XYZ file of C-alpha atoms in Angstrom:
752
model
C 104.155 57.423 82.130
C 102.387 59.302 79.348
C 100.704 62.520 80.298
C 98.515 63.888 77.544
C 97.019 67.343 77.700
C 94.081 66.878 80.049
C 91.748 69.612 78.919
C 88.834 69.649 76.519
C 90.078 72.536 74.421
C 93.692 73.490 73.847
C 94.141 76.913 72.295
C 96.521 76.511 69.372
C 99.224 79.146 69.415
C 101.792 80.037 66.826
C 105.289 80.736 68.121
C 106.441 80.539 71.713
C 104.552 78.301 74.126
C 106.505 79.237 77.231
C 104.989 82.129 79.115
C 101.391 80.997 78.614
C 99.070 80.266 81.579
C 98.107 76.748 80.467
C 96.154 74.548 82.848
C 97.787 71.432 84.259
C 98.218 68.443 81.992
C 97.491 66.113 84.883
C 94.728 68.183 86.470
C 91.766 66.211 85.163
C 93.397 62.904 86.090
C 93.869 64.114 89.655
C 90.465 65.625 90.252
C 88.680 62.633 88.733
C 90.688 60.108 90.766
C 92.384 58.522 87.761
C 95.915 59.503 88.788
C 97.767 56.450 90.109
C 99.822 57.086 93.240
C 102.288 54.588 94.687
C 99.911 52.898 97.107
C 97.248 52.549 94.392
C 99.239 49.698 92.824
C 98.057 46.165 93.631
C 100.137 43.529 91.826
C 98.955 39.943 91.959
C 99.920 38.110 95.131
C 100.731 41.310 97.011
C 101.308 41.274 100.761
C 100.892 44.177 103.164
C 103.606 45.409 105.517
C 103.157 47.520 108.640
C 105.965 48.876 110.762
C 105.784 48.397 114.495
C 107.316 51.519 115.990
C 108.816 52.472 119.309
C 106.806 54.345 121.904
C 109.923 55.498 123.767
C 112.587 57.976 122.689
C 115.679 56.307 124.114
C 116.615 52.872 125.344
C 116.382 49.366 123.962
C 113.752 46.802 123.090
C 114.002 43.941 125.565
C 111.189 41.734 124.241
C 108.720 41.345 121.378
C 105.882 38.823 121.405
C 106.687 37.541 117.926
C 104.870 34.250 118.467
C 101.627 36.038 119.267
C 101.897 38.122 116.116
C 102.729 35.115 113.931
C 99.803 33.214 115.426
C 97.430 35.719 113.830
C 95.795 33.846 110.904
C 96.631 36.556 108.359
C 100.261 37.214 109.343
C 102.896 35.756 107.021
C 106.152 36.910 108.616
C 107.594 39.204 111.257
C 110.974 40.842 110.725
C 112.961 41.779 113.819
C 116.663 42.350 114.517
C 116.881 38.621 115.225
C 115.919 37.457 111.729
C 116.340 40.445 109.437
C 118.298 39.344 106.317
C 121.608 41.121 105.749
C 121.987 44.212 103.591
C 124.909 44.921 101.269
C 125.362 48.431 102.675
C 125.847 49.282 106.350
C 122.798 51.368 107.355
C 124.914 53.268 109.868
C 127.225 54.420 107.083
C 126.102 57.569 105.280
C 125.749 57.470 101.524
C 126.463 60.792 99.748
C 125.134 63.135 98.576
C 121.814 62.845 100.441
C 122.451 59.691 102.432
C 121.392 59.481 106.039
C 121.859 56.787 108.646
C 118.669 54.757 108.807
C 116.994 52.308 111.170
C 116.459 48.936 109.513
C 116.376 46.639 112.545
C 120.171 46.467 112.772
C 119.990 46.135 116.579
C 117.676 46.545 119.547
C 118.573 50.189 120.251
C 115.832 52.826 120.254
C 116.929 56.304 119.286
C 113.615 58.167 118.873
C 109.860 57.749 119.125
C 108.305 56.129 116.039
C 111.535 54.331 115.117
C 110.788 51.034 113.334
C 111.377 48.126 115.735
C 109.762 45.360 113.648
C 107.990 44.791 110.368
C 104.854 42.685 110.154
C 103.876 41.258 106.744
C 100.407 39.850 106.242
C 97.751 38.916 103.704
C 95.720 42.038 104.459
C 96.404 45.491 105.858
C 94.128 44.761 108.794
C 96.020 41.573 109.670
C 99.387 43.352 109.447
C 98.102 46.168 111.674
C 96.726 43.718 114.224
C 99.912 41.668 114.126
C 101.986 44.763 114.888
C 99.763 45.505 117.888
C 100.210 41.926 119.155
C 104.005 42.353 119.398
C 103.516 44.158 122.724
C 107.113 45.480 122.969
C 108.873 45.820 126.307
C 111.663 48.307 126.817
C 114.602 49.253 128.918
C 113.939 52.974 129.109
C 116.536 55.721 129.370
C 115.826 59.395 130.018
C 114.830 61.264 126.888
C 116.922 64.240 125.808
C 114.407 66.769 124.497
C 115.885 70.268 124.769
C 118.932 72.451 125.460
C 118.891 71.550 129.151
C 119.312 67.820 128.447
C 120.694 67.637 124.919
C 124.330 67.284 123.955
C 126.068 70.155 122.150
C 128.167 69.006 119.221
C 130.733 70.372 116.802
C 129.821 70.393 113.150
C 131.623 69.508 109.959
C 128.870 70.991 107.782
C 125.364 72.408 107.833
C 122.603 71.751 105.354
C 124.001 69.843 102.382
C 127.712 70.514 102.711
C 127.858 74.196 103.711
C 130.454 75.356 106.259
C 129.107 75.799 109.800
C 130.763 79.201 110.183
C 131.171 81.989 107.635
C 132.656 85.375 108.502
C 133.286 88.614 106.622
C 134.916 91.485 108.449
C 135.307 92.084 112.195
C 131.995 91.593 114.018
C 133.067 92.932 117.398
C 134.622 96.037 115.843
C 131.453 96.622 113.844
C 129.295 96.347 116.954
C 131.610 98.610 118.924
C 131.366 101.261 116.195
C 127.551 101.103 116.057
C 125.311 103.912 117.259
C 122.613 101.335 117.987
C 122.864 97.613 118.723
C 119.794 95.396 118.464
C 120.162 92.029 120.176
C 117.501 89.371 120.705
C 116.817 85.631 120.801
C 114.375 83.881 118.465
C 112.859 80.401 118.622
C 111.402 78.351 115.798
C 109.700 75.000 116.433
C 110.165 71.593 114.900
C 107.823 71.082 111.953
C 106.975 67.814 110.230
C 106.254 66.854 106.640
C 102.531 66.483 106.211
C 102.179 65.896 102.502
C 98.750 64.587 101.512
C 100.391 61.370 100.302
C 102.365 59.573 103.018
C 105.588 57.758 102.240
C 104.780 54.450 100.583
C 106.277 51.735 98.415
C 105.099 48.715 96.453
C 108.129 46.487 95.863
C 108.277 43.624 93.339
C 111.354 41.475 92.711
C 112.117 39.494 89.572
C 115.342 37.661 90.293
C 117.905 40.361 91.058
C 115.756 43.118 89.550
C 113.318 45.186 91.566
C 110.473 47.494 90.572
C 109.498 50.121 93.107
C 106.278 52.091 92.908
C 106.986 54.953 95.257
C 106.826 58.740 95.503
C 110.330 59.953 94.705
C 111.962 63.318 94.048
C 115.363 62.061 92.872
C 114.995 58.851 90.899
C 118.492 58.361 89.501
C 120.136 59.005 92.867
C 117.650 56.742 94.604
C 118.189 53.893 92.138
C 121.910 53.988 92.895
C 121.278 54.084 96.648
C 118.786 51.212 96.683
C 121.151 49.226 94.480
C 123.907 49.722 97.052
C 121.677 48.509 99.886
C 120.675 45.376 98.001
C 123.953 44.608 96.235
C 122.639 44.861 92.672
C 123.515 47.111 89.709
C 121.734 50.468 89.620
C 120.168 49.572 86.274
C 118.383 46.684 88.017
C 116.304 49.144 90.055
C 113.240 50.608 88.356
C 111.388 53.374 90.172
C 107.939 54.381 88.971
C 106.757 57.682 90.380
C 104.292 59.339 88.016
C 102.404 61.242 90.687
C 103.466 62.563 94.084
C 101.019 63.923 96.609
C 103.544 66.426 97.944
C 107.147 65.935 98.930
C 108.691 69.104 100.394
C 112.177 67.524 100.283
C 111.481 64.372 102.277
C 110.886 62.120 99.268
C 114.350 62.639 97.844
C 115.860 60.695 100.751
C 115.789 56.974 101.551
C 114.176 55.912 104.803
C 114.166 52.758 106.907
C 110.532 51.637 106.513
C 110.751 51.603 102.715
C 114.036 49.691 102.758
C 112.507 47.112 105.087
C 109.496 46.637 102.815
C 111.773 46.076 99.816
C 113.808 43.614 101.862
C 110.638 41.753 102.877
C 109.556 41.472 99.243
C 112.877 39.878 98.319
C 112.803 37.577 101.328
C 109.237 36.354 100.686
C 109.449 36.423 96.864
C 106.128 38.265 96.676
C 105.196 41.900 96.087
C 104.946 43.886 99.317
C 103.215 47.189 99.925
C 103.922 49.527 102.826
C 102.358 52.924 103.497
C 103.191 54.883 106.618
C 100.341 56.081 108.775
C 100.109 59.796 109.450
C 101.523 59.339 112.950
C 104.448 57.259 111.656
C 105.606 60.161 109.483
C 106.634 61.979 112.671
C 110.051 60.367 113.011
C 111.815 58.393 110.285
C 111.273 60.626 107.231
C 112.861 63.922 108.270
C 111.503 67.221 109.528
C 112.398 70.883 110.024
C 114.427 71.060 113.199
C 113.866 73.212 116.257
C 116.199 76.234 116.323
C 117.322 78.694 118.965
C 118.725 81.766 117.218
C 120.433 84.936 118.418
C 120.939 88.016 116.273
C 123.042 91.070 116.970
C 122.660 93.956 114.536
C 124.711 97.136 114.687
C 123.645 100.317 112.891
C 125.211 103.747 112.531
C 123.505 107.111 112.975
C 122.179 106.970 109.397
C 120.598 103.554 109.835
C 123.287 101.675 107.918
C 124.440 98.284 109.137
C 127.831 98.106 110.806
C 127.595 94.451 111.901
C 125.289 91.467 111.476
C 125.875 88.450 113.721
C 123.549 85.456 113.397
C 124.056 82.450 115.665
C 121.873 79.347 115.406
C 121.656 76.383 117.759
C 119.899 73.647 115.775
C 118.513 70.325 116.922
C 119.663 67.099 115.305
C 119.460 63.422 116.182
C 121.724 61.515 118.560
C 123.100 59.305 115.794
C 123.346 61.478 112.682
C 123.463 65.118 111.758
C 121.462 67.363 109.535
C 121.826 70.919 110.754
C 119.278 73.455 109.617
C 121.493 76.138 107.983
C 119.406 78.883 109.565
C 122.123 81.468 110.210
C 123.132 81.390 106.547
C 119.968 83.343 105.770
C 121.925 86.405 106.922
C 124.820 85.922 104.511
C 123.629 87.038 101.079
C 121.013 89.736 101.525
C 121.989 92.832 103.518
C 125.106 94.935 103.114
C 127.335 95.131 106.165
C 131.098 95.530 106.545
C 130.995 92.681 109.069
C 128.819 89.559 108.891
C 129.141 86.380 110.933
C 126.883 83.347 110.505
C 127.601 80.412 112.808
C 125.900 77.211 113.876
C 125.957 74.758 116.758
C 124.354 71.341 116.873
C 122.230 69.987 119.708
C 121.851 66.210 119.833
C 118.403 65.122 120.967
C 116.511 61.839 120.957
C 114.613 62.571 117.759
C 114.587 61.304 114.194
C 117.183 62.972 112.029
C 115.942 66.267 110.543
C 116.278 66.803 106.820
C 115.549 69.216 104.005
C 112.055 70.630 104.357
C 110.689 73.279 102.037
C 113.135 76.239 102.160
C 115.570 74.462 104.528
C 117.541 77.007 106.519
C 116.031 79.977 104.755
C 112.566 79.498 106.275
C 113.754 79.325 109.890
C 116.629 81.750 109.452
C 114.701 84.427 107.570
C 111.914 84.286 110.168
C 114.398 85.459 112.794
C 116.354 87.759 110.490
C 113.335 89.678 109.199
C 111.986 90.281 112.705
C 115.456 91.409 113.823
C 115.694 93.793 110.863
C 112.353 95.283 111.875
C 113.601 95.729 115.422
C 116.730 97.433 114.127
C 114.611 99.751 111.971
C 112.511 100.605 115.027
C 115.672 101.396 117.033
C 116.755 103.781 114.265
C 113.321 105.395 114.025
C 113.042 104.346 110.374
C 110.242 102.873 108.321
C 110.979 99.123 107.906
C 110.852 99.344 104.120
C 113.146 102.380 103.986
C 115.542 100.610 106.355
C 115.733 97.567 104.079
C 116.164 99.697 100.989
C 119.049 101.484 102.678
C 120.749 98.209 103.541
C 120.082 95.938 100.604
C 123.341 94.575 99.196
C 124.169 95.536 95.616
C 126.730 92.723 95.556
C 126.792 89.501 97.540
C 128.620 90.137 100.828
C 131.914 88.309 101.034
C 132.095 87.433 97.340
C 131.432 90.682 95.532
C 129.311 88.843 92.948
C 126.607 91.154 91.581
C 122.958 90.664 92.515
C 119.927 91.381 90.402
C 119.454 94.363 92.715
C 117.125 96.182 90.312
C 114.692 93.250 90.499
C 114.455 93.359 94.302
C 113.962 97.100 94.345
C 111.103 96.648 91.890
C 109.627 93.973 94.171
C 109.747 96.420 97.076
C 108.140 99.159 94.977
C 105.434 97.044 93.325
C 104.471 95.252 96.520
C 104.331 98.431 98.592
C 102.202 100.177 95.974
C 99.702 97.320 95.662
C 99.506 96.919 99.439
C 99.172 100.634 100.230
C 102.252 100.737 102.449
C 102.618 104.534 102.105
C 99.658 104.967 104.445
C 101.274 103.004 107.276
C 101.860 104.920 110.541
C 105.323 104.355 111.953
C 104.271 103.739 115.559
C 102.339 100.628 116.636
C 98.739 100.446 117.868
C 97.599 103.306 115.631
C 95.105 101.457 113.424
C 91.778 99.788 114.184
C 89.038 98.421 111.975
C 85.312 99.096 112.207
C 84.950 96.318 114.811
C 87.610 97.706 117.097
C 90.248 95.088 116.205
C 93.842 96.265 116.209
C 95.266 96.378 112.669
C 98.943 96.010 111.869
C 101.057 96.076 108.719
C 104.405 94.368 108.384
C 106.800 93.368 105.643
C 109.695 91.029 105.016
C 112.238 90.478 102.278
C 112.129 87.171 100.408
C 115.240 85.553 98.976
C 116.028 82.071 97.741
C 119.039 80.692 95.914
C 118.844 79.224 92.411
C 120.471 75.785 92.260
C 120.900 73.886 89.025
C 121.195 70.096 88.955
C 122.676 68.082 86.087
C 119.881 66.618 83.962
C 119.305 64.710 80.726
C 116.442 64.509 78.236
C 115.404 63.006 74.909
C 113.189 64.530 72.198
C 111.784 62.513 69.284
C 110.194 64.159 66.242
C 107.818 61.684 64.606
C 106.641 61.149 61.064
C 103.222 62.659 61.735
C 104.778 65.947 62.864
C 104.210 65.387 66.568
C 106.888 64.834 69.193
C 107.677 62.685 72.190
C 109.832 64.240 74.932
C 111.194 62.273 77.884
C 112.993 62.923 81.142
C 112.848 61.165 84.512
C 111.522 64.100 86.484
C 109.097 64.467 89.384
C 105.893 66.435 89.773
C 104.940 66.939 93.425
C 101.970 69.101 92.513
C 103.936 72.132 91.349
C 102.917 71.589 87.717
C 106.253 70.327 86.421
C 104.681 68.121 83.753
C 102.956 71.161 82.272
C 105.821 73.654 82.469
C 108.425 71.173 81.220
C 106.247 70.218 78.265
C 105.862 73.913 77.424
C 109.640 74.358 77.392
C 110.061 71.325 75.152
C 107.285 72.462 72.806
C 108.913 75.845 72.420
C 112.290 74.333 71.531
C 110.611 72.034 68.994
C 108.495 74.734 67.392
C 105.298 72.869 68.247
C 102.180 73.527 70.298
C 101.893 71.732 73.652
C 99.049 69.517 72.406
C 101.396 68.203 69.705
C 103.924 67.086 72.331
C 103.576 63.820 74.232
C 105.407 64.093 77.547
C 106.804 61.074 79.412
C 108.298 61.307 82.870
C 108.090 59.829 86.340
C 109.964 56.583 85.669
C 113.651 55.993 86.271
C 114.541 54.257 82.989
C 114.118 57.562 81.147
C 116.991 60.059 80.880
C 117.897 61.404 84.329
C 115.793 64.492 85.023
C 117.848 65.489 88.050
C 116.450 66.360 91.454
C 113.055 67.896 92.095
C 114.197 70.004 95.010
C 115.677 73.335 95.940
C 113.279 75.059 93.528
C 115.608 73.947 90.760
C 113.659 71.297 88.828
C 112.131 73.469 86.109
C 115.470 75.092 85.341
C 117.416 71.807 85.440
C 115.135 69.376 83.607
C 113.775 72.224 81.497
C 117.187 73.143 80.115
C 117.854 69.485 79.278
C 114.525 69.288 77.421
C 115.215 72.557 75.643
C 118.637 71.343 74.521
C 117.258 67.965 73.444
C 114.587 69.726 71.394
C 117.186 71.919 69.731
C 119.273 68.833 68.989
C 116.291 67.139 67.342
C 115.610 70.249 65.245
C 119.281 70.409 64.228
C 119.173 66.790 63.058
C 115.962 67.440 61.142
C 117.455 70.569 59.590
C 120.459 68.574 58.400
C 118.138 66.193 56.565
C 116.401 69.081 54.816
C 119.335 71.361 54.019
C 121.342 68.522 52.463
C 118.453 67.234 50.323
C 118.323 68.815 46.811
C 114.587 68.137 46.690
C 113.899 70.278 49.742
C 113.077 74.004 49.484
C 115.561 74.378 52.343
C 118.435 72.827 50.397
C 121.648 74.775 50.880
C 120.389 76.744 53.890
C 122.844 75.082 56.244
C 125.065 78.140 56.573
C 122.160 80.589 56.749
C 120.182 78.496 59.190
C 116.551 77.644 59.726
C 113.861 78.568 62.242
C 111.449 76.009 63.744
C 107.912 77.297 64.083
C 104.427 75.768 64.007
C 105.665 72.368 62.897
C 107.709 73.720 59.987
C 111.308 74.691 59.290
C 111.665 78.116 57.704
C 114.779 79.370 55.932
C 116.157 82.205 58.005
C 115.501 85.480 56.218
C 113.169 83.926 53.639
C 109.846 82.916 55.194
C 108.448 81.646 51.886
C 110.935 78.795 51.783
C 109.719 76.301 54.372
C 108.757 72.685 54.804
C 106.828 70.724 57.433
C 108.530 68.242 59.729
C 106.343 65.464 58.317
C 107.384 66.271 54.737
C 111.076 66.253 55.614
C 110.873 62.916 57.387
C 108.707 61.316 54.681
C 111.071 62.225 51.877
C 114.044 60.992 53.926
C 112.242 57.713 54.579
C 112.584 58.243 58.329
C 109.975 57.367 60.941
C 111.562 59.736 63.426
C 114.568 61.812 64.363
C 115.886 61.764 67.926
C 117.656 64.526 69.825
C 119.381 64.018 73.171
C 121.051 66.383 75.598
C 122.650 66.826 78.959
C 122.469 70.134 80.782
C 124.350 71.683 83.667
C 125.173 75.187 84.842
C 128.342 76.713 83.447
C 130.811 76.986 86.370
C 132.081 80.356 85.192
C 128.566 81.825 85.409
C 128.135 80.622 88.999
C 131.513 82.043 89.952
C 130.804 85.438 88.427
C 127.226 86.140 89.558
C 125.092 85.739 92.663
C 122.007 83.764 91.662
C 118.835 84.276 93.653
C 115.118 84.768 93.267
C 113.956 87.927 95.008
C 110.781 89.162 96.579
C 109.014 91.234 99.203
C 105.945 90.224 101.207
C 103.551 92.665 102.881
C 101.114 91.430 105.525
C 98.075 92.772 107.310
C 96.832 91.251 110.546
C 93.945 91.971 112.859
C 94.202 91.265 116.579
C 91.405 91.106 119.130
C 92.589 93.642 121.764
C 90.962 91.704 124.617
C 91.557 88.067 123.666
C 94.814 88.377 121.699
C 93.494 86.277 118.795
C 95.406 86.957 115.588
C 93.994 86.768 112.086
C 96.090 87.380 108.994
C 93.710 89.235 106.693
C 95.826 90.217 103.692
C 99.100 89.121 102.082
C 100.685 90.787 99.081
C 103.868 89.316 97.654
C 105.926 90.695 94.791
C 108.500 88.298 93.347
C 111.133 88.415 90.618
C 112.170 84.951 89.465
C 113.563 85.342 85.994
C 111.641 84.119 82.984
C 108.183 82.816 83.847
C 107.234 79.662 81.942
C 103.635 79.414 83.149
C 102.271 82.349 85.178
C 99.228 80.360 86.324
C 101.421 77.708 87.931
C 103.920 80.244 89.277
C 101.241 82.291 90.980
C 99.916 79.079 92.543
C 103.386 78.284 93.874
C 103.733 81.755 95.365
C 100.354 81.367 97.049
C 101.430 77.996 98.455
C 104.644 79.428 99.861
C 102.855 82.378 101.447
C 100.279 80.033 103.004
C 103.095 77.927 104.458
C 104.634 81.142 105.816
C 101.308 81.906 107.497
C 101.309 78.386 108.924
C 104.857 78.869 110.242
C 104.027 82.234 111.800
C 100.714 81.428 113.463
C 99.971 77.703 113.650
C 102.512 75.016 112.923
C 104.600 73.223 115.561
C 105.264 69.738 116.853
C 104.645 69.614 120.595
C 107.005 67.267 122.431
C 106.382 65.746 125.837
C 109.577 66.725 127.651
C 109.377 63.626 129.889
C 108.974 60.951 127.231
C 110.093 62.547 123.955
C 106.767 61.685 122.330
C 105.216 64.080 119.861
C 101.827 64.838 121.352
C 100.134 66.111 118.202
C 101.263 63.615 115.557
C 98.090 63.880 113.500
C 96.224 66.405 111.383
C 93.697 67.120 114.110
C 96.146 68.787 116.488
C 99.159 69.503 114.269
C 97.716 72.726 112.963
C 98.093 73.772 109.340
C 95.912 76.336 107.563
C 92.561 75.398 106.135
C 90.608 77.571 103.707
C 89.071 79.635 106.499
C 92.553 80.573 107.749
C 93.844 81.812 104.417
C 93.523 85.560 103.907
C 93.271 87.527 100.729
C 96.327 86.580 98.670
C 97.943 88.615 95.930
C 101.123 87.598 94.098
C 102.760 90.056 91.721
C 105.034 88.621 89.042
C 107.773 91.214 88.619
C 109.483 90.978 85.242
C 113.152 90.026 85.359
C 115.630 89.090 82.661
C 118.591 87.241 84.143
C 120.871 86.029 81.330
C 123.358 84.426 83.722
C 121.329 82.010 85.857
C 120.904 79.573 82.912
C 120.290 79.876 79.158
C 116.528 79.773 79.721
C 116.629 82.548 82.318
C 114.443 80.391 84.596
C 114.601 80.579 88.392
C 112.760 78.722 91.145
C 109.489 79.845 92.694
C 108.387 77.050 95.033
C 110.104 78.047 98.267
C 110.712 81.782 98.136
C 107.160 82.605 99.234
C 107.847 81.238 102.716
C 110.984 83.261 103.339
C 109.441 86.726 103.480
C 106.020 85.839 104.827
C 106.875 84.594 108.329
C 108.670 87.780 109.302
C 106.082 89.970 107.580
C 103.275 88.495 109.700
C 105.274 88.709 112.929
C 106.163 92.313 112.182
C 102.522 93.093 111.442
C 101.559 91.631 114.830
C 104.029 94.007 116.498
C 102.643 96.938 114.518
C 99.121 96.030 115.634
C 99.876 95.405 119.304
C 103.225 96.956 120.201
C 104.314 93.525 121.478
C 107.437 92.085 119.847
C 107.088 88.296 119.689
C 110.276 86.356 119.030
C 109.086 82.769 119.053
C 107.000 80.893 116.537
C 104.220 80.127 116.171
C 102.889 83.328 117.733
C 100.663 82.420 120.655
C 97.785 84.264 122.268
C 99.576 84.193 125.609
C 102.580 85.952 124.054
C 100.371 88.919 123.232
C 98.211 88.886 126.356
C 101.274 88.617 128.606
C 103.153 91.270 126.666
C 105.809 89.111 124.935
């Protein structure tokens, strides 16, 4: 996929391109409807697939009226457990690193609502939809397990993606016994479901034992290997095309049953097959943020210093697999305490398996932690900001690895100054606006780790002085195509409009995983290194050519800038890329690179993005209605490649935090296990009218250890401070401490 600069005028710069607020390369394509998403593909002879899904949470399918469905004039085939062709990989066997057990009609068991129980393939979407309705499934129903009273507790081998379920530093009980004050409370966070604008979809086309998949995908190389395993073909025989994603949030890095079934149907019928999940069908087979029940115990001494921090999380998972939200781990890296214990339990329910969802673990865990820290500050009679400043860890607890503590302190200071925190009264219910609404101010600390995934890239300098750079990355709307092209342009000494950027297809060098807020750092470093490799190869041509003004400069070195190589220390001696290639008789020079984090750097330093979020809310004193009216976030995330895109990502994270705090939850019928609001009418997420005044401060930070570019992630950190900040502001407005999310009117009217 070629993504040219999509703007009428590109300001030509000389020197560095990173750090400039360029508009999105793909912006015009998206707003004019010319961006091609997976389901926009219509190959010749294409059939349409629709999944028939279960309406019960637990039991078995006893009958399907397959003959009625196949009698529909547009229906071509119906896949059921009785006729589903075999797969080369057992779907009940997990496939590392992100493999989950999936439902692909391997039997008649039903394990959650919206589980695929058949696949109908037809000439039109309407015929496939009608055929699925004609199946009229009958069930043998078993009681649904929907909560702690009916679910099954389970031991855990790991939480999240491979983290230990229990981590301890120091003696918790001794720390609590020594405390002058102990704050103890329970916190509940709801299940939340991926509601990206683009649903999960695939258009599958087979050519012999090769398959082309048009699909939204966050991890193309990993997915090619996984699909190859399911279908018994080499990984190089799988081509994934994913130039545009309408949101992903973590769910599109993981294989799911409906897509596998559609690919299987295409091979079986020897025709292209398209499947796109309906909005309701996304509430089940494609992961979600799990329900958590959390307990925190915080001990403090007479000076307000922590003596113990105990965070226990009971997290929902499915009956047949396990992904445990690593919520308690939010308490491990941030606050200094001689004793810290983070531990998790699993609760098996009749639900689809949860999975990574934007800021997995940190979002749910920090929501509870930041409210608990506010409660502890209140118990000590301290301002919440002063309490956090007194307890921020200078080194990572348990490891001793140094933090970028100066950066967080600057986030606290800059955010508080912009927000006006110094004018905040300590006691609640002390502020009202001109309309008599209660006004409250709250804050929360934001923290998110900085992963780095192995990645590869290729950079080609061409005879006309322009460049082509390539990596199989993913842009879910965060602006990756723009930021990555800026990094490559900088390494090549070119302007962004002189760089053609290709990505979004799996036969390019592996761009790693677009997840964990690590894509820009991972793919960006690979592109940077590939650009430097191309420049080094070009420099060798020039410095070894007696006809070049750069001849003999090999030991001194050259500098790439504005499409020319300059002799280091002698700016007058230079030559353009085009001149060097022309004299060498070369059409191009190609640089390649692989990039990964140096293990010694990860072992020696704690690597996190930092931030602080300050929130203002207004509450109707009679009706209990809450309105978030102002959010100010200050964030330090290393070197900023494109401040326009970064600020947009911070805004998005803060808006999701608002959604978490005040609106978003999946409501489950406790009798049937059905999600009652599986649509965008009743599953509430913020619209423009809900979004308050937003301000994101980009705090300068130079972190030479996180990676050679100094780049950190920005996509998820905005959530982690915002949820607690809003909840704490609600307490400050009303005097009612709410410990479950989303915050409800009845919680305030009834006094908590």
